[in-house]
Short mmCIF file of C-alpha atoms in Angstrom, two decimals:
data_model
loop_
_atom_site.label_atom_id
_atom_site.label_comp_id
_atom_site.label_asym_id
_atom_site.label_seq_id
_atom_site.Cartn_x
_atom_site.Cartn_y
_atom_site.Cartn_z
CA UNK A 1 17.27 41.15 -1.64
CA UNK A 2 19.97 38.33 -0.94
CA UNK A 3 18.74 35.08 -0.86
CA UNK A 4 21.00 35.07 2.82
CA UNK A 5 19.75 38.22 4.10
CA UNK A 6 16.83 35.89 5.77
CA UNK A 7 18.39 33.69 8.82
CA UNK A 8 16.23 30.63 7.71
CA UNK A 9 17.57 30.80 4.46
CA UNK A 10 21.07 30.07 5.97
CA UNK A 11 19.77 27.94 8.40
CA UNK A 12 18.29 25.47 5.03
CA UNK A 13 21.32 26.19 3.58
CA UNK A 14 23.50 25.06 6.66
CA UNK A 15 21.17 21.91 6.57
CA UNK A 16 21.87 21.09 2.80
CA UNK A 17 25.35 21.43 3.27
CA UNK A 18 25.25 18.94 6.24
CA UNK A 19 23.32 16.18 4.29
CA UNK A 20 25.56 16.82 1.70
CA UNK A 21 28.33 15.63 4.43
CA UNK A 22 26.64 13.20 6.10
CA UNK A 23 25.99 11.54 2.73
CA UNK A 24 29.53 11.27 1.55
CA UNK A 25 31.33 11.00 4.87
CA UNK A 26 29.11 8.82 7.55
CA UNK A 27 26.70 7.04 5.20
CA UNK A 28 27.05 3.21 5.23
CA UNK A 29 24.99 2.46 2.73
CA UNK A 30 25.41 5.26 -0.12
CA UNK A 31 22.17 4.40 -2.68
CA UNK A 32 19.74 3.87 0.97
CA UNK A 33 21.21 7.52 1.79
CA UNK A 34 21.15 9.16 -1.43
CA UNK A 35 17.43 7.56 -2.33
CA UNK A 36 15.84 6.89 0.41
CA UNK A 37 14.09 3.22 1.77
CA UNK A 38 11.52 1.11 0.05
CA UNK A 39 8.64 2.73 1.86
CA UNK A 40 9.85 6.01 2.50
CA UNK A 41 12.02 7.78 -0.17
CA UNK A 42 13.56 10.15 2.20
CA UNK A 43 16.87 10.32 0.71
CA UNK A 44 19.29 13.22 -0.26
CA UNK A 45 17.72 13.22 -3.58
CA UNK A 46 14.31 14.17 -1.64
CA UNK A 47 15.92 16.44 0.43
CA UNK A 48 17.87 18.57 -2.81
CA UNK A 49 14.36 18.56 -4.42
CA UNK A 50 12.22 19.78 -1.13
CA UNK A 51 15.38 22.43 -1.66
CA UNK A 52 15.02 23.38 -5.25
CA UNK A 53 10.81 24.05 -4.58
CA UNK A 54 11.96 26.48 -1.61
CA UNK A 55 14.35 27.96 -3.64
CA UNK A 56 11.73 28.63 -6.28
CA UNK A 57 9.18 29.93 -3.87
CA UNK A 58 11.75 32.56 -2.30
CA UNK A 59 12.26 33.73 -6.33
CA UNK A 60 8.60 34.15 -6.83
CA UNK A 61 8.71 37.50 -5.63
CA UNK A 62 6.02 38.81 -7.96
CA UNK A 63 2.41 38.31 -5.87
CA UNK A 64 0.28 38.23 -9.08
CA UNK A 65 2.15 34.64 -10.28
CA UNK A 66 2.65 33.44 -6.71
CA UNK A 67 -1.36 33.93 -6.29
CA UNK A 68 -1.69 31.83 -9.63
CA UNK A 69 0.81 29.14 -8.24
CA UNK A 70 -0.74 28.98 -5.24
CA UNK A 71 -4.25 28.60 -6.77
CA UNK A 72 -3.19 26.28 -9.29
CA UNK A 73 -1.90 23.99 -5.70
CA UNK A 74 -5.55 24.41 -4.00
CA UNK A 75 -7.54 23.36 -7.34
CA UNK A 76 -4.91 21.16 -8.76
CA UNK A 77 -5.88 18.93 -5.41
CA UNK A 78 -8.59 17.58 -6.43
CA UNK A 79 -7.37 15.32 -8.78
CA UNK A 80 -5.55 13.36 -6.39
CA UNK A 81 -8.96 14.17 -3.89
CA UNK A 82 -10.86 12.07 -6.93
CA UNK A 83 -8.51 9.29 -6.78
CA UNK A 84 -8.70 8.88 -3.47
CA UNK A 85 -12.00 8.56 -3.56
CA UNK A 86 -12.11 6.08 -6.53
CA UNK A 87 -9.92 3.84 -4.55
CA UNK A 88 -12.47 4.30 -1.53
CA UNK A 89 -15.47 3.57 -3.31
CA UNK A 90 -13.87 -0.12 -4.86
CA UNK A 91 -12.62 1.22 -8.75
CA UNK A 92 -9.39 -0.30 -8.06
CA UNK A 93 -10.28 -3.89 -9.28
CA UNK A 94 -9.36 -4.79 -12.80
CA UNK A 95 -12.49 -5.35 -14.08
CA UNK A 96 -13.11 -1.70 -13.91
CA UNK A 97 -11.70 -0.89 -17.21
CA UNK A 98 -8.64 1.22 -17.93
CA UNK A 99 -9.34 3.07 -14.96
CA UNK A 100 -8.92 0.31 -12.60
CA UNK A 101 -6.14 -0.88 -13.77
CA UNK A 102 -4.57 2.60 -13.51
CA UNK A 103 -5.99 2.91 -10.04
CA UNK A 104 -4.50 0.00 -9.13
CA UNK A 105 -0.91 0.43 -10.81
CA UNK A 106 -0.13 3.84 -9.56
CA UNK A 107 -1.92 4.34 -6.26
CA UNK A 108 -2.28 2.58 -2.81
CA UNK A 109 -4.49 3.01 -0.32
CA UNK A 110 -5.44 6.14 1.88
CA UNK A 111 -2.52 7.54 -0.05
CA UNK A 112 -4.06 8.27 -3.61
CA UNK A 113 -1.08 8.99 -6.07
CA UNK A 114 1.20 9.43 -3.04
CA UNK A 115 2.38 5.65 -2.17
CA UNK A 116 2.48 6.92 1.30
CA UNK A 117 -0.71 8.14 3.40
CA UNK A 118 1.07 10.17 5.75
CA UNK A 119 2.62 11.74 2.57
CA UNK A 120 -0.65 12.59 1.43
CA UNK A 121 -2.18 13.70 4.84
CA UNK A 122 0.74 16.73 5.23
CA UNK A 123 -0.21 17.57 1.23
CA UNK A 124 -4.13 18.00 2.70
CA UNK A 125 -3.02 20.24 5.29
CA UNK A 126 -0.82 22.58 3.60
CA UNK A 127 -3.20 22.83 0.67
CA UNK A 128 -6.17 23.30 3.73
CA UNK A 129 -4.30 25.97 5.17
CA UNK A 130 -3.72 27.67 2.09
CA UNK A 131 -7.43 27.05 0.98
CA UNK A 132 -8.30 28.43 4.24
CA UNK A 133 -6.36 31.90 3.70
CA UNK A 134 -7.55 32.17 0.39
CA UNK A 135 -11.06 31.83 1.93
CA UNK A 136 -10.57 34.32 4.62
CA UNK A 137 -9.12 36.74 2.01
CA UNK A 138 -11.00 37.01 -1.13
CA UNK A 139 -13.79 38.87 -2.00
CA UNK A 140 -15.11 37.13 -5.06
CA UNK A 141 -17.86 35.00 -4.77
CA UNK A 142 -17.88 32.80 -7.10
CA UNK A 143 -14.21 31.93 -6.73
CA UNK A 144 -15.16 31.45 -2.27
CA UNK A 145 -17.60 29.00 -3.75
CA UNK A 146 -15.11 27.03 -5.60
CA UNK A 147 -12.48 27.12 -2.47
CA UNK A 148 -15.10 26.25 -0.20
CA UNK A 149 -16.31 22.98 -2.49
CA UNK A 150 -12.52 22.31 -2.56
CA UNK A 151 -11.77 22.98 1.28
CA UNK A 152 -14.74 20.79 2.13
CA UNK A 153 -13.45 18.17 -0.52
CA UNK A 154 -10.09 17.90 1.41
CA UNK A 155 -11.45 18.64 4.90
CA UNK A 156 -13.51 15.14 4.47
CA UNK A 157 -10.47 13.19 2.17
CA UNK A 158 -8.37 14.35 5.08
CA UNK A 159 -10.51 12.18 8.07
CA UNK A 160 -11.20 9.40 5.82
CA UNK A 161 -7.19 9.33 5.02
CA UNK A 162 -6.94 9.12 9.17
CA UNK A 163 -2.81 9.07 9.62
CA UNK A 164 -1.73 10.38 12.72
CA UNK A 165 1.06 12.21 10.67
CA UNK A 166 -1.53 14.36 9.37
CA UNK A 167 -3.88 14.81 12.42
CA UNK A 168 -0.42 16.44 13.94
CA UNK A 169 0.76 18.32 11.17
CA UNK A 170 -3.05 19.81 11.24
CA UNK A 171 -2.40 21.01 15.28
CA UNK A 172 0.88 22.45 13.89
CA UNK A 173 -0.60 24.54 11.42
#
C-alpha cells in the first residue's frame, strides 16, 4: 500500500509541507517558530516529531507488534500515573531523599513528567481509550484485570489532573 493511497495521509503531508513554509517564509521570530514558547513547545520541531510517530504507526502494519506497542503505551502509563501521584501526596520536598529531589527537578504539578497538565490530560485520554478497547476486546482474564487496575488508575489521575483540555479531548473521543 502507498503511504498516499489514504487522503489523510496527504492531507498531514499537505500540513507538514505548509509549516515547513510558514516557518521559513512568514515566521518573525525563527527559534520561537522552529521550538516552540517557554510554556508550550509547540514548534516545528514538535510538529516533525508528532510526524515521524504517525509515520511509524502507518508502517506498523504487522497487528502482533502493533498489539505489543500499544500495550507497552497502556502499562507503560503508570509510571508517569505514580509520579503524579507522588507529587499529589507532598514527595516533592527535598527532604524526601533522592526521590524528592527528582520529583521536584523534572516534574510540575498536575502534569507529572509532562511540564504541561493539559499535555498530560490528552496522554490520559488516548491511553483511556485505548485501555478501554483493549478491555472491550480481550478475552484473558488476568490480562482484563491488569487493564482494568490501569484504566481505573488513569480514570482517577485524569479528574484529579482537572484541565479543561482534557475534559474536552475526553467528549471528543
Amino acid at each position: 500500500e502507498k503511504f498516499f493511497a489514504h487522503p489523510w495521509h496527504f492531507f498531514l503531508a499537505g500540513m507538514g509541507v505548509w509549516s515547513i513554509l510558514s516557518f521559513l517564509f512568514m515566521a518573525e521570530d525563527k527559534i520561537r517558530a522552529l521550538k516552540g514558547g517557554v510554556n508550550l513547545k509547540e514548534g516545528l520541531t514538535a510538529y516533525c516529531f508528532y510526524a515521524m510517530l504517525y509515520a511509524m504507526a502507518v508502517l506498523l502494519t504487522e497487528e502482533k507488534k502493533r498489539k505489543a506497542v500499544q500495550l507497552t503505551m497502556i502499562f507503560g502509563s503508570i509510571v508517569p500515573a505514580l509520579c503524579f501521584w507522588l507529587i499529589e501526596l507532598g514527595f516533592t520536598r527535598y527532604d524526601r531523599g533522592t526521590i524528592g529531589v527528582w520529583l521536584t527537578v523534572m516534574t510540575n504539578h498536575r502534569a507529572s513528567i509532562y511540564r504541561n497538565s493539559n499535555y498530560y490530560g490528552y496522554y490520559l485520554t488516548v491511553i483511556l481509550v485505548l485501555t478501554a478497547a483493549y478491555l472491550v476486546s480481550t478475552k484473558r482474564k488476568k490480562l482484563q484485570a491488569a487493564l482494568f487496575t490501569v484504566f481505573v488508575l488513569n480514570v482517577f489521575t485524569l479528574v484529579v489532573n482537572d484541565t479543561l483540555g482534557a475534559y474536552v479531548a475526553v467528549l471528543i473521543s
